[in-house]
Amino acid sequence: MNEPIGIVLIFIGVIFDLLGGIGLARLPDVYNRLQAATKTVTLGTCLILIGVAVASGSTPVQIKAILALALVLVASPTAAHALARGAYSSGVRLWEKSVIDRYGEDLEAHQGEMEVKEEEDEAPKA
Amino acid sequence: MSAFYNAFFAVLGACCFLCLYRVAFGPTPPDRAVGIDILGIVIVGLSALFSLITGKDYYMNIALAWALIAFIGTIALAKFLEGRSYDE
Amino acid sequence: MKWIWAFALSFGFWVLLVWPLDWQELFVGLLAALIAVILFGGMLRIKGLKKLFNPLRYLWGLYYILALIYHIIMANLDVAYRVLHPALPIRPGIVKVRTELKSELAKTILANSITLTPGTLSVDLTDDGHYYIHWINVRAEGEKEASAMIVGRFERILRRVFE
């Protein structure tokens, strides 16, 4: 009975998933891809799960859809954050047309301090 | 209604192929990891859609388990990438 | 007390997973929850349980969820515009912003919300409350302006919910 509403929701969700895929293929560097794909695919999958919960008649499917929705909504930003941090520390720099990179500046400053400290530590021994 | 469902499957399949394109041709290892992460979330939606169409409840279990495993796998990949440097 | 909470959480999750209940599933669920609690229950950290019983916090939480949904939808329309535009109108960069929030849970939720809202992705956070944010369309490079634009829309509500 609720099937048309569910199908409309699933339709919007599928469109957003496709946009996420296009963004993943078109954008220039890891961070932009991660950004576009995480937002759109999270919303798209959440809408598909809500649509399934609305259209399906059986209670277990609805409960599991809501559980999966909560899981995706919490897990995918966390995974994106971990991937961005891993990508930066594995040495992938920003796109060359980027405007500003505070993180790299601060990391370099921090490493400079560490090297100075190490040199100071080593100096008296020598 | 089945025409709608076929269209949904075609579009989600195209989305999976875009993710696989990124996994196959991504210039750096983090690009491939991003492709795998997004592919996992898309498959959760695909599996939920399967459970609606076939009327079999157990596809929903697959969606739930896949969401968990994909998250843990992505965190493991990110930890693996951290502190390593690759040539471009 | 902590162990009872852990047991109740894991057993409740099991009951939701196998919803049409019968006694066999309940028995297996009791065993599984017990094993899980014995192995991993020590990892659970619960602080500030008194805050759970304040109804005003739930109202602010509801308002927060509605605001978050509005921002998520705006974010997706924004990304759709940027992805489908033939010239790719992006101007990316990493900026540094500052938050006043103190509790760990509130900081985590703020970082996840930043990832889901228009044009921003949290890359790293330091111990003294600074976030590094990748912004797809940098509009303000200074720390104060960027903080007002990115963090300002959630920080006020989250402080009412968690602190």
Coordinates of C-alpha atoms in Angstrom, one line a residue:
Chain A
M1 CA 0.0 0.0 0.0
N2 CA 2.9 2.3 0.8
E3 CA 4.8 1.1 -2.2
P4 CA 4.6 4.2 -4.3
I5 CA 6.0 6.4 -1.5
G6 CA 8.8 3.9 -1.0
I7 CA 9.6 3.9 -4.7
V8 CA 9.8 7.6 -4.9
L9 CA 12.3 7.6 -1.9
I10 CA 14.3 4.9 -3.5
F11 CA 14.3 6.8 -6.8
I12 CA 15.8 9.9 -5.2
G13 CA 18.3 7.8 -3.3
V14 CA 19.5 6.0 -6.5
I15 CA 19.9 9.4 -8.2
F16 CA 22.1 10.6 -5.4
D17 CA 24.2 7.4 -5.5
L18 CA 24.8 7.9 -9.2
L19 CA 25.9 11.5 -8.5
G20 CA 28.3 10.2 -6.0
G21 CA 29.7 7.8 -8.5
I22 CA 30.1 10.6 -11.1
G23 CA 31.8 12.7 -8.5
L24 CA 34.2 9.9 -7.7
A25 CA 35.1 9.6 -11.3
R26 CA 35.4 13.3 -12.2
L27 CA 36.9 15.2 -9.4
P28 CA 40.7 15.8 -9.4
D29 CA 42.2 14.6 -6.1
V30 CA 41.6 12.2 -3.2
Y31 CA 40.1 14.7 -0.8
N32 CA 37.6 16.1 -3.3
R33 CA 36.5 12.7 -4.4
L34 CA 36.2 11.5 -0.8
Q35 CA 34.2 14.6 0.1
A36 CA 31.7 14.4 -2.8
A37 CA 31.3 10.6 -2.7
T38 CA 30.8 10.4 1.1
K39 CA 28.1 13.0 1.3
T40 CA 26.0 11.9 -1.7
V41 CA 26.4 8.1 -1.2
T42 CA 25.5 8.3 2.5
L43 CA 22.3 10.3 1.8
G44 CA 21.5 8.0 -1.2
T45 CA 21.9 4.8 0.8
C46 CA 19.9 6.2 3.7
L47 CA 17.1 7.2 1.4
I48 CA 17.1 3.7 -0.2
L49 CA 16.9 2.1 3.3
I50 CA 14.1 4.4 4.4
G51 CA 12.3 3.6 1.1
V52 CA 12.7 -0.2 1.7
A53 CA 11.4 0.3 5.3
V54 CA 8.4 2.2 4.0
A55 CA 7.6 -0.1 1.1
S56 CA 8.2 -3.4 2.8
G57 CA 5.4 -4.9 4.9
S58 CA 7.3 -7.1 7.3
T59 CA 8.5 -5.9 10.7
P60 CA 11.9 -7.6 10.8
V61 CA 13.0 -6.0 7.5
Q62 CA 11.9 -2.6 8.8
I63 CA 13.9 -3.0 12.1
K64 CA 17.0 -4.2 10.2
A65 CA 16.7 -1.3 7.7
I66 CA 16.6 1.2 10.5
L67 CA 19.6 -0.4 12.2
A68 CA 21.5 -0.4 9.0
L69 CA 20.6 3.2 8.5
A70 CA 22.0 4.2 11.9
L71 CA 25.1 2.2 11.2
V72 CA 25.8 3.8 7.8
L73 CA 25.1 7.3 9.1
V74 CA 27.6 6.9 11.9
A75 CA 30.2 4.7 10.1
S76 CA 30.7 6.4 6.8
P77 CA 31.8 9.9 8.0
T78 CA 34.2 8.2 10.5
A79 CA 35.6 6.0 7.6
A80 CA 36.0 9.1 5.5
H81 CA 37.8 10.9 8.2
A82 CA 40.2 8.0 8.8
L83 CA 40.8 7.7 5.0
A84 CA 41.6 11.4 4.7
R85 CA 44.1 11.3 7.5
G86 CA 45.7 8.1 6.2
A87 CA 45.9 9.6 2.7
Y88 CA 47.6 12.7 4.0
S89 CA 50.1 10.9 6.1
S90 CA 50.9 8.5 3.3
G91 CA 52.2 11.5 1.4
V92 CA 49.4 12.4 -1.1
R93 CA 49.4 16.2 -1.4
L94 CA 46.5 18.4 -2.4
W95 CA 45.5 19.2 -5.9
E96 CA 47.9 21.8 -7.5
K97 CA 45.2 24.4 -7.9
S98 CA 44.4 24.3 -4.2
V99 CA 44.3 27.6 -2.4
I100 CA 45.6 27.0 1.1
D101 CA 47.0 24.1 3.1
R102 CA 47.2 24.9 6.8
Y103 CA 47.6 21.2 7.8
G104 CA 50.8 20.8 5.7
E105 CA 52.2 24.1 7.1
D106 CA 51.5 23.0 10.7
L107 CA 52.9 19.5 10.2
E108 CA 56.1 20.9 8.7
A109 CA 56.4 23.4 11.6
H110 CA 55.9 20.6 14.1
Q111 CA 58.5 18.4 12.4
G112 CA 60.9 21.3 12.3
E113 CA 60.5 21.7 16.0
M114 CA 61.1 17.9 16.6
E115 CA 64.3 18.0 14.5
V116 CA 65.6 21.0 16.4
K117 CA 64.9 19.2 19.6
E118 CA 66.6 16.0 18.5
E119 CA 69.7 18.0 17.4
E120 CA 69.8 19.6 20.8
D121 CA 69.5 16.2 22.5
E122 CA 72.3 14.8 20.4
A123 CA 74.6 17.8 20.6
P124 CA 75.9 17.3 24.3
K125 CA 76.7 13.6 23.6
A126 CA 78.9 14.4 20.7
Chain B
M1 CA 6.5 -1.8 -10.9
S2 CA 9.2 -4.2 -12.1
A3 CA 10.3 -1.7 -14.8
F4 CA 11.2 0.8 -12.0
Y5 CA 13.2 -1.9 -10.2
N6 CA 15.1 -2.8 -13.3
A7 CA 16.0 0.8 -13.9
F8 CA 17.2 1.1 -10.2
F9 CA 19.4 -1.9 -10.7
A10 CA 20.9 -0.6 -13.9
V11 CA 21.7 2.8 -12.2
L12 CA 23.2 1.2 -9.1
G13 CA 25.2 -1.1 -11.3
A14 CA 26.5 1.9 -13.2
C15 CA 27.5 3.5 -9.9
C16 CA 29.3 0.3 -8.9
F17 CA 31.2 0.4 -12.2
L18 CA 32.2 4.0 -11.5
C19 CA 33.6 2.9 -8.2
L20 CA 35.5 0.0 -9.8
Y21 CA 36.9 2.4 -12.4
R22 CA 38.4 4.4 -9.5
V23 CA 39.7 1.2 -7.9
A24 CA 41.3 0.1 -11.2
F25 CA 42.8 3.3 -12.5
G26 CA 43.2 5.4 -9.3
P27 CA 46.6 7.0 -9.5
T28 CA 47.5 6.6 -5.8
P29 CA 46.7 3.9 -3.3
P30 CA 44.4 6.1 -1.2
D31 CA 42.2 6.6 -4.4
R32 CA 41.7 2.9 -4.5
A33 CA 40.8 2.8 -0.9
V34 CA 38.2 5.5 -1.4
G35 CA 36.7 3.4 -4.2
I36 CA 36.5 0.4 -2.0
D37 CA 34.8 2.4 0.8
I38 CA 32.2 3.9 -1.5
L39 CA 31.6 0.6 -3.2
G40 CA 30.8 -1.0 0.2
I41 CA 28.1 1.6 1.0
V42 CA 26.5 1.3 -2.4
I43 CA 26.3 -2.5 -2.0
V44 CA 24.4 -2.0 1.3
G45 CA 21.7 -0.1 -0.6
L46 CA 21.7 -2.7 -3.4
S47 CA 21.3 -5.5 -1.0
A48 CA 18.4 -3.8 0.8
L49 CA 16.7 -3.3 -2.7
F50 CA 17.1 -7.0 -3.3
S51 CA 15.3 -7.9 -0.1
L52 CA 12.4 -5.6 -1.1
I53 CA 12.1 -7.1 -4.6
T54 CA 12.5 -10.8 -3.9
G55 CA 10.6 -10.6 -0.6
K56 CA 13.4 -12.7 1.1
D57 CA 14.3 -11.3 4.5
Y58 CA 17.8 -12.6 4.6
Y59 CA 19.1 -10.1 2.1
M60 CA 18.6 -7.5 4.9
N61 CA 21.0 -9.5 7.1
I62 CA 23.6 -9.3 4.3
A63 CA 23.1 -5.5 4.1
L64 CA 23.7 -5.1 7.9
A65 CA 26.7 -7.4 8.0
W66 CA 28.2 -5.8 4.9
A67 CA 27.8 -2.3 6.5
L68 CA 29.8 -3.5 9.6
I69 CA 32.5 -5.4 7.6
A70 CA 33.0 -2.6 5.1
F71 CA 33.5 -0.1 7.9
I72 CA 36.0 -2.2 9.7
G73 CA 37.8 -3.0 6.4
T74 CA 38.0 0.7 5.6
I75 CA 39.4 1.6 9.0
A76 CA 42.0 -1.2 8.6
L77 CA 43.0 0.2 5.1
A78 CA 43.3 3.7 6.5
K79 CA 45.6 2.4 9.4
F80 CA 47.6 0.6 6.8
L81 CA 48.0 3.7 4.6
E82 CA 49.0 5.8 7.6
G83 CA 52.7 6.3 8.0
R84 CA 53.6 4.8 4.7
S85 CA 54.9 6.7 1.7
Y86 CA 54.5 5.6 -1.9
D87 CA 55.8 6.8 -5.2
E88 CA 53.0 8.4 -7.2
Chain C
M1 CA 27.2 -1.2 36.8
K2 CA 29.2 -0.8 33.6
W3 CA 28.9 -4.6 32.9
I4 CA 25.1 -4.5 33.3
W5 CA 24.9 -1.7 30.8
A6 CA 27.1 -3.5 28.3
F7 CA 25.0 -6.7 28.7
A8 CA 21.7 -4.8 28.3
L9 CA 23.1 -3.1 25.1
S10 CA 24.3 -6.2 23.4
F11 CA 21.3 -8.3 24.4
G12 CA 18.9 -5.5 23.2
F13 CA 20.8 -5.4 19.8
W14 CA 20.4 -9.2 19.5
V15 CA 16.6 -9.0 20.2
L16 CA 16.2 -6.4 17.5
L17 CA 18.1 -8.6 15.1
V18 CA 15.9 -11.6 15.6
W19 CA 12.7 -9.8 16.2
P20 CA 9.9 -12.5 16.0
L21 CA 11.1 -14.0 19.3
D22 CA 11.0 -17.6 20.5
W23 CA 12.7 -19.1 23.5
Q24 CA 15.5 -20.8 21.5
E25 CA 16.7 -17.5 20.1
L26 CA 16.5 -15.8 23.4
F27 CA 18.6 -18.6 25.0
V28 CA 21.3 -18.3 22.3
G29 CA 21.2 -14.5 22.6
L30 CA 21.7 -14.7 26.3
L31 CA 24.8 -16.9 25.8
A32 CA 26.2 -14.7 23.0
A33 CA 25.7 -11.4 25.0
L34 CA 27.4 -13.0 28.0
I35 CA 30.4 -14.1 26.0
A36 CA 30.6 -10.7 24.3
V37 CA 30.4 -8.9 27.6
I38 CA 33.1 -11.1 29.2
L39 CA 35.4 -10.5 26.3
F40 CA 34.8 -6.8 25.5
G41 CA 32.8 -5.3 28.3
G42 CA 35.8 -3.6 29.8
M43 CA 36.1 -1.4 26.8
L44 CA 32.8 0.4 27.4
R45 CA 33.2 3.8 29.1
I46 CA 30.2 5.5 30.5
K47 CA 30.3 8.9 32.0
G48 CA 27.6 11.5 32.9
L49 CA 24.6 9.2 33.1
K50 CA 22.7 11.9 34.9
K51 CA 22.5 13.9 31.7
L52 CA 20.4 11.0 30.2
F53 CA 17.4 11.9 32.4
N54 CA 17.1 15.6 31.5
P55 CA 14.2 16.0 29.0
L56 CA 15.4 19.4 27.8
R57 CA 18.4 17.7 26.3
Y58 CA 16.2 15.5 24.2
L59 CA 14.4 18.5 22.8
W60 CA 17.7 20.1 21.8
G61 CA 18.8 16.8 20.4
L62 CA 15.7 16.6 18.2
Y63 CA 16.3 20.2 17.0
Y64 CA 19.9 19.2 16.3
I65 CA 18.8 16.2 14.2
L66 CA 16.3 18.4 12.2
A67 CA 19.1 21.0 11.6
L68 CA 21.5 18.2 10.5
I69 CA 19.0 16.8 8.0
Y70 CA 18.4 20.3 6.5
H71 CA 22.2 20.8 6.1
I72 CA 22.7 17.3 4.7
I73 CA 20.1 18.0 2.0
M74 CA 21.7 21.3 1.2
A75 CA 25.1 19.7 1.1
N76 CA 24.0 17.1 -1.4
L77 CA 22.4 19.7 -3.7
D78 CA 25.6 21.7 -3.5
V79 CA 27.7 18.7 -4.4
A80 CA 25.3 17.8 -7.3
Y81 CA 25.8 21.3 -8.7
R82 CA 29.6 21.1 -8.5
V83 CA 29.8 17.6 -10.0
L84 CA 27.5 18.2 -12.9
H85 CA 28.8 21.7 -13.9
P86 CA 31.0 21.2 -16.9
A87 CA 33.8 23.5 -15.6
L88 CA 34.0 22.0 -12.1
P89 CA 33.7 25.1 -10.0
I90 CA 35.9 24.0 -7.0
R91 CA 38.5 25.9 -5.1
P92 CA 39.8 23.4 -2.5
G93 CA 42.1 23.9 0.5
I94 CA 42.6 22.9 4.1
V95 CA 41.8 25.4 6.8
K96 CA 42.1 25.3 10.5
V97 CA 39.2 26.0 12.8
R98 CA 38.7 26.0 16.6
T99 CA 35.9 24.7 18.7
E100 CA 35.0 25.4 22.3
L101 CA 33.4 22.0 23.0
K102 CA 35.0 20.0 25.8
S103 CA 33.4 16.6 25.9
E104 CA 34.8 13.8 23.7
L105 CA 31.4 12.6 22.5
A106 CA 30.4 16.1 21.4
K107 CA 33.7 16.6 19.6
T108 CA 33.2 13.3 17.7
I109 CA 29.7 14.1 16.7
L110 CA 30.8 17.6 15.6
A111 CA 33.5 16.1 13.4
N112 CA 31.0 13.7 11.8
S113 CA 28.5 16.5 11.2
I114 CA 31.2 18.6 9.6
T115 CA 31.9 15.8 7.2
L116 CA 28.2 15.6 6.2
T117 CA 27.6 19.3 5.8
P118 CA 28.2 21.5 2.7
G119 CA 31.6 21.4 1.2
T120 CA 33.6 20.4 4.3
L121 CA 35.5 17.2 5.4
S122 CA 37.3 16.9 8.7
V123 CA 40.9 15.6 8.2
D124 CA 42.4 15.7 11.6
L125 CA 41.8 17.1 15.1
T126 CA 44.3 18.0 17.8
D127 CA 44.1 17.6 21.5
D128 CA 43.6 21.3 22.2
G129 CA 40.4 21.6 20.1
H130 CA 41.5 22.5 16.6
Y131 CA 40.1 20.8 13.6
Y132 CA 41.8 20.7 10.2
I133 CA 39.0 20.9 7.6
H134 CA 39.3 20.2 3.9
W135 CA 37.0 22.8 2.2
I136 CA 35.9 22.2 -1.4
N137 CA 35.3 26.0 -1.9
V138 CA 37.4 28.1 0.4
R139 CA 35.6 31.3 1.2
A140 CA 37.5 32.4 4.3
E141 CA 41.2 31.6 5.1
G142 CA 41.5 33.1 8.6
E143 CA 40.8 30.9 11.6
K144 CA 38.1 33.1 13.1
E145 CA 36.0 33.6 10.0
A146 CA 36.3 29.9 9.0
S147 CA 35.3 28.8 12.5
A148 CA 32.2 31.0 12.4
M149 CA 31.2 29.6 9.0
I150 CA 31.9 25.9 9.5
V151 CA 31.6 25.2 13.2
G152 CA 29.2 28.0 14.3
R153 CA 26.1 26.4 12.9
F154 CA 26.3 23.3 15.2
E155 CA 28.4 24.2 18.1
R156 CA 25.7 26.2 19.9
I157 CA 23.2 23.4 19.7
L158 CA 25.7 20.7 20.6
R159 CA 26.7 22.5 23.8
R160 CA 23.1 22.6 24.9
V161 CA 22.8 18.8 24.2
F162 CA 26.0 17.5 25.8
E163 CA 27.3 20.1 28.3

